[in-house]
C-alpha cells in the first residue's frame, strides 16, 4: 500500500517537474545538448566538490576537457546511479546537502555524451580556479599541519591511528569553522577531531610524547599518556568534542549564521581519536592538515552532539552480534530529554550493514522522518543536513532500525567463509561492527524551524 502511494507521489512529482521544465533550459528532443548551457550546471553542483584538487575523488571534473574526455564514463556512472553517491532514499526525506540527479538530468547527460559532447558557450563558464574558490570558504586564517607525516605501510590492511596535532595561539581566539584537508585523499577514509584545551600553567610542553599511535596496537587506557595529552599533574584537560569530522565526500558542515563556533585558548591540541586509512598496496605517507577560520564574535549558539547505539546514550537491542550466514535486525530507542533542533544526522555502520532507518515518534504519536538507506555502503557516510533545522520535541522517541547481512551473498563481507561479527567494546575496526546514530543539535529556540540550512 505504502509502495503504491509512493509511486503515485513520485509520478505527481515528475509531472510537476516536467511542467516547470517547460520554461527552463532543457533542450527539446531535436535540439542540441550543450556543455556550458546544460551539463556544466549539473556537474558543478553535484560532482565538482569531490572531483577537484582537495576533494575525495581521484580525478577532477571541473573544465570542459576534464568532463568531455570522460563523457562515456560519466554517462555510465550517472545512469547507473553510482555517481554522485547518495545513499539516503530521496523518497523518504530530502536534505540541504543532497546530491541526487533527477531522471531529466541523467537523460541530458546521456544525450550530451551520445551527441559528440558539444561545448556550447564555454567562454561564459566560471573558470575552474574560481569554481574551486566558490566551493570552499576561501582563505583560512590559520593552517595547522601534522607535526610529522604519517606512514601508511603497503600491506593491504586498514590502518587506524590516534593522532595529536598541537597548536599554539598568541591569545584566546574565536573560531567559526574548521576544515580538514586529507593529504592522500585516496587513503584517508575518515577522521574525527576533538580539541583539547590546556590551561597554559597546567601544561609545560605540548610537543613532547608521541604524536601518533596505532589504535590496534595500543591499549586505550594508555593512549592519552603515550601522546602526552594529559596535564602535567596527570589529570585530563577539558575537551571540545567533534570540532571537525571527515568522511568520504563529506564537506565540513557549514552551519547557518550565528550557529556553531568555538572559543579556544593559547595551548591546544587536535585529538584525532580515530583516523582511518584504507588499505594500500604500496608504502605511502600522509600529510593531512586543518584549515581554521576565525570569527569576530564569541559563538552564540555552540553546537552539541550525542550518539545513540554503540558507545552511545541508548543501547543496541539485542546485543550487536551477527552470527555467520544470518541477516539480522537490530534497533535503538532513545527518549529525547529536551526540545532540540537537529543540525546534522550521521548514520554509522561498518561493512556488513545493509539497511538503515531512523525516525522519531512525538509524544502525540506523530512521526518525524529522519533518514532511510536501502542499500548501505560503507564508503559513503555523510553528515546529512535537514533543509531547515528539525525540531524534535522533548519526550519523543528516536527509533533506529538496521539490518546486517553476514551471509556469503554480501560482497562486502570481510570474511570468507562468513564468521560471527560483533560489536567489540567500541572497536572501530571495520571487520567488527558498529551501529550508531550521531546527531549534532542545538537546544531548541523559538523560530528554529524557519532557519534554512541551504
Ligand atoms: C562524495 C564525493 C563524490 C561525488 C559527489 C561524486 N564523486 Fe565520482 N567518485 C568519487 C570517488 C571517491 C571515486 C573513486 C571511486 C570510488 O571510490 O568509487 C569516484 C569515481 C568516479 C568515476 C570513475 C568510476 C570508475 O569506475 O572508474 C566517475 C566517472 C565519476 N566518479 C563521476 C562522477 C560524476 C559524474 C559525479 C556527479 C554527477 C560524481 N562523480 C560525484 C567521489 C565522488
PDB file of N, CA, C and O in Angstrom, residues 165-198:
ATOM      1  N   UNK A 165      47.700  16.685  17.237  1.00  0.00           N
ATOM      2  CA  UNK A 165      48.222  17.782  16.414  1.00  0.00           C
ATOM      3  C   UNK A 165      48.219  19.050  17.266  1.00  0.00           C
ATOM      4  O   UNK A 165      47.208  19.749  17.353  1.00  0.00           O
ATOM      5  N   UNK A 166      49.337  19.361  17.928  1.00  0.00           N
ATOM      6  CA  UNK A 166      49.354  20.518  18.811  1.00  0.00           C
ATOM      7  C   UNK A 166      49.375  21.832  18.024  1.00  0.00           C
ATOM      8  O   UNK A 166      49.906  21.869  16.912  1.00  0.00           O
ATOM      9  N   UNK A 167      48.787  22.870  18.584  1.00  0.00           N
ATOM     10  CA  UNK A 167      48.962  24.216  18.002  1.00  0.00           C
ATOM     11  C   UNK A 167      48.793  25.277  19.073  1.00  0.00           C
ATOM     12  O   UNK A 167      47.995  25.119  19.994  1.00  0.00           O
ATOM     13  N   UNK A 168      49.580  26.343  18.924  1.00  0.00           N
ATOM     14  CA  UNK A 168      49.549  27.417  19.922  1.00  0.00           C
ATOM     15  C   UNK A 168      49.086  28.699  19.263  1.00  0.00           C
ATOM     16  O   UNK A 168      49.321  28.922  18.079  1.00  0.00           O
ATOM     17  N   UNK A 169      48.408  29.533  20.044  1.00  0.00           N
ATOM     18  CA  UNK A 169      47.900  30.809  19.536  1.00  0.00           C
ATOM     19  C   UNK A 169      48.377  31.922  20.472  1.00  0.00           C
ATOM     20  O   UNK A 169      48.555  31.679  21.668  1.00  0.00           O
ATOM     21  N   UNK A 170      48.570  33.125  19.923  1.00  0.00           N
ATOM     22  CA  UNK A 170      49.047  34.213  20.782  1.00  0.00           C
ATOM     23  C   UNK A 170      48.010  34.639  21.828  1.00  0.00           C
ATOM     24  O   UNK A 170      48.377  35.185  22.874  1.00  0.00           O
ATOM     25  N   UNK A 171      46.745  34.434  21.561  1.00  0.00           N
ATOM     26  CA  UNK A 171      45.720  34.828  22.540  1.00  0.00           C
ATOM     27  C   UNK A 171      44.463  33.964  22.369  1.00  0.00           C
ATOM     28  O   UNK A 171      44.371  33.225  21.387  1.00  0.00           O
ATOM     29  N   UNK A 172      43.532  34.109  23.310  1.00  0.00           N
ATOM     30  CA  UNK A 172      42.239  33.426  23.156  1.00  0.00           C
ATOM     31  C   UNK A 172      41.611  33.856  21.827  1.00  0.00           C
ATOM     32  O   UNK A 172      41.662  35.031  21.469  1.00  0.00           O
ATOM     33  N   UNK A 173      41.000  32.906  21.126  1.00  0.00           N
ATOM     34  CA  UNK A 173      40.541  33.193  19.761  1.00  0.00           C
ATOM     35  C   UNK A 173      39.171  32.556  19.517  1.00  0.00           C
ATOM     36  O   UNK A 173      38.910  31.441  19.956  1.00  0.00           O
ATOM     37  N   UNK A 174      38.315  33.297  18.800  1.00  0.00           N
ATOM     38  CA  UNK A 174      37.025  32.736  18.382  1.00  0.00           C
ATOM     39  C   UNK A 174      37.198  32.077  17.019  1.00  0.00           C
ATOM     40  O   UNK A 174      37.813  32.641  16.120  1.00  0.00           O
ATOM     41  N   UNK A 175      36.615  30.917  16.889  1.00  0.00           N
ATOM     42  CA  UNK A 175      36.737  30.172  15.644  1.00  0.00           C
ATOM     43  C   UNK A 175      35.362  29.928  15.042  1.00  0.00           C
ATOM     44  O   UNK A 175      34.422  29.563  15.745  1.00  0.00           O
ATOM     45  N   UNK A 176      35.259  30.170  13.748  1.00  0.00           N
ATOM     46  CA  UNK A 176      33.981  29.995  13.054  1.00  0.00           C
ATOM     47  C   UNK A 176      33.862  28.579  12.495  1.00  0.00           C
ATOM     48  O   UNK A 176      32.823  27.942  12.624  1.00  0.00           O
ATOM     49  N   UNK A 177      34.921  28.114  11.874  1.00  0.00           N
ATOM     50  CA  UNK A 177      34.846  26.790  11.238  1.00  0.00           C
ATOM     51  C   UNK A 177      36.224  26.175  11.129  1.00  0.00           C
ATOM     52  O   UNK A 177      37.232  26.880  11.065  1.00  0.00           O
ATOM     53  N   UNK A 178      36.243  24.847  11.138  1.00  0.00           N
ATOM     54  CA  UNK A 178      37.489  24.094  10.982  1.00  0.00           C
ATOM     55  C   UNK A 178      37.267  23.073   9.872  1.00  0.00           C
ATOM     56  O   UNK A 178      36.296  22.327   9.903  1.00  0.00           O
ATOM     57  N   UNK A 179      38.164  23.084   8.903  1.00  0.00           N
ATOM     58  CA  UNK A 179      38.025  22.164   7.774  1.00  0.00           C
ATOM     59  C   UNK A 179      39.241  21.241   7.747  1.00  0.00           C
ATOM     60  O   UNK A 179      40.363  21.685   7.959  1.00  0.00           O
ATOM     61  N   UNK A 180      38.989  19.991   7.466  1.00  0.00           N
ATOM     62  CA  UNK A 180      40.070  19.011   7.374  1.00  0.00           C
ATOM     63  C   UNK A 180      40.383  18.763   5.903  1.00  0.00           C
ATOM     64  O   UNK A 180      39.470  18.527   5.109  1.00  0.00           O
ATOM     65  N   UNK A 181      41.637  18.811   5.551  1.00  0.00           N
ATOM     66  CA  UNK A 181      42.024  18.509   4.170  1.00  0.00           C
ATOM     67  C   UNK A 181      42.886  17.255   4.175  1.00  0.00           C
ATOM     68  O   UNK A 181      43.995  17.260   4.715  1.00  0.00           O
ATOM     69  N   UNK A 182      42.369  16.163   3.620  1.00  0.00           N
ATOM     70  CA  UNK A 182      43.153  14.928   3.617  1.00  0.00           C
ATOM     71  C   UNK A 182      44.364  15.076   2.713  1.00  0.00           C
ATOM     72  O   UNK A 182      44.277  15.683   1.647  1.00  0.00           O
ATOM     73  N   UNK A 183      45.504  14.532   3.139  1.00  0.00           N
ATOM     74  CA  UNK A 183      46.691  14.565   2.298  1.00  0.00           C
ATOM     75  C   UNK A 183      46.525  13.574   1.157  1.00  0.00           C
ATOM     76  O   UNK A 183      46.238  13.944   0.028  1.00  0.00           O
ATOM     77  N   UNK A 184      46.648  12.295   1.464  1.00  0.00           N
ATOM     78  CA  UNK A 184      46.425  11.251   0.451  1.00  0.00           C
ATOM     79  C   UNK A 184      44.936  10.935   0.461  1.00  0.00           C
ATOM     80  O   UNK A 184      44.473  10.080   1.216  1.00  0.00           O
ATOM     81  N   UNK A 185      44.186  11.661  -0.368  1.00  0.00           N
ATOM     82  CA  UNK A 185      42.730  11.547  -0.255  1.00  0.00           C
ATOM     83  C   UNK A 185      42.206  10.176  -0.649  1.00  0.00           C
ATOM     84  O   UNK A 185      41.128   9.783  -0.253  1.00  0.00           O
ATOM     85  N   UNK A 186      43.003   9.428  -1.412  1.00  0.00           N
ATOM     86  CA  UNK A 186      42.547   8.080  -1.749  1.00  0.00           C
ATOM     87  C   UNK A 186      42.685   7.134  -0.556  1.00  0.00           C
ATOM     88  O   UNK A 186      42.092   6.084  -0.514  1.00  0.00           O
ATOM     89  N   UNK A 187      43.516   7.539   0.416  1.00  0.00           N
ATOM     90  CA  UNK A 187      43.763   6.660   1.553  1.00  0.00           C
ATOM     91  C   UNK A 187      42.998   7.061   2.798  1.00  0.00           C
ATOM     92  O   UNK A 187      42.544   6.213   3.555  1.00  0.00           O
ATOM     93  N   UNK A 188      42.902   8.378   3.030  1.00  0.00           N
ATOM     94  CA  UNK A 188      42.261   8.815   4.270  1.00  0.00           C
ATOM     95  C   UNK A 188      40.782   8.505   4.166  1.00  0.00           C
ATOM     96  O   UNK A 188      40.090   9.045   3.300  1.00  0.00           O
ATOM     97  N   UNK A 189      40.308   7.616   5.011  1.00  0.00           N
ATOM     98  CA  UNK A 189      38.910   7.264   4.893  1.00  0.00           C
ATOM     99  C   UNK A 189      38.039   8.123   5.790  1.00  0.00           C
ATOM    100  O   UNK A 189      37.081   8.728   5.359  1.00  0.00           O
ATOM    101  N   UNK A 190      38.367   8.157   7.056  1.00  0.00           N
ATOM    102  CA  UNK A 190      37.632   9.076   7.897  1.00  0.00           C
ATOM    103  C   UNK A 190      38.448   9.520   9.092  1.00  0.00           C
ATOM    104  O   UNK A 190      39.493   8.954   9.394  1.00  0.00           O
ATOM    105  N   UNK A 191      37.940  10.551   9.762  1.00  0.00           N
ATOM    106  CA  UNK A 191      38.695  11.184  10.822  1.00  0.00           C
ATOM    107  C   UNK A 191      37.716  11.964  11.683  1.00  0.00           C
ATOM    108  O   UNK A 191      36.837  12.624  11.157  1.00  0.00           O
ATOM    109  N   UNK A 192      37.854  11.817  13.010  1.00  0.00           N
ATOM    110  CA  UNK A 192      37.078  12.656  13.938  1.00  0.00           C
ATOM    111  C   UNK A 192      38.068  13.464  14.734  1.00  0.00           C
ATOM    112  O   UNK A 192      38.957  12.881  15.346  1.00  0.00           O
ATOM    113  N   UNK A 193      37.914  14.771  14.766  1.00  0.00           N
ATOM    114  CA  UNK A 193      38.849  15.598  15.548  1.00  0.00           C
ATOM    115  C   UNK A 193      38.140  16.281  16.704  1.00  0.00           C
ATOM    116  O   UNK A 193      37.036  16.803  16.549  1.00  0.00           O
ATOM    117  N   UNK A 194      38.771  16.226  17.868  1.00  0.00           N
ATOM    118  CA  UNK A 194      38.320  16.965  19.044  1.00  0.00           C
ATOM    119  C   UNK A 194      39.425  17.962  19.373  1.00  0.00           C
ATOM    120  O   UNK A 194      40.563  17.772  18.952  1.00  0.00           O
ATOM    121  N   UNK A 195      39.088  18.997  20.141  1.00  0.00           N
ATOM    122  CA  UNK A 195      40.162  19.903  20.589  1.00  0.00           C
ATOM    123  C   UNK A 195      40.325  19.763  22.091  1.00  0.00           C
ATOM    124  O   UNK A 195      39.342  19.889  22.845  1.00  0.00           O
ATOM    125  N   UNK A 196      41.552  19.490  22.498  1.00  0.00           N
ATOM    126  CA  UNK A 196      41.866  19.506  23.926  1.00  0.00           C
ATOM    127  C   UNK A 196      42.492  20.863  24.208  1.00  0.00           C
ATOM    128  O   UNK A 196      43.393  21.304  23.487  1.00  0.00           O
ATOM    129  N   UNK A 197      41.946  21.543  25.211  1.00  0.00           N
ATOM    130  CA  UNK A 197      42.441  22.888  25.541  1.00  0.00           C
ATOM    131  C   UNK A 197      43.148  22.837  26.883  1.00  0.00           C
ATOM    132  O   UNK A 197      42.543  22.468  27.882  1.00  0.00           O
ATOM    133  N   UNK A 198      44.394  23.240  26.875  1.00  0.00           N
ATOM    134  CA  UNK A 198      45.174  23.214  28.117  1.00  0.00           C
ATOM    135  C   UNK A 198      45.208  24.604  28.731  1.00  0.00           C
ATOM    136  O   UNK A 198      45.372  25.598  28.015  1.00  0.00           O
TER     137      UNK A 198
END
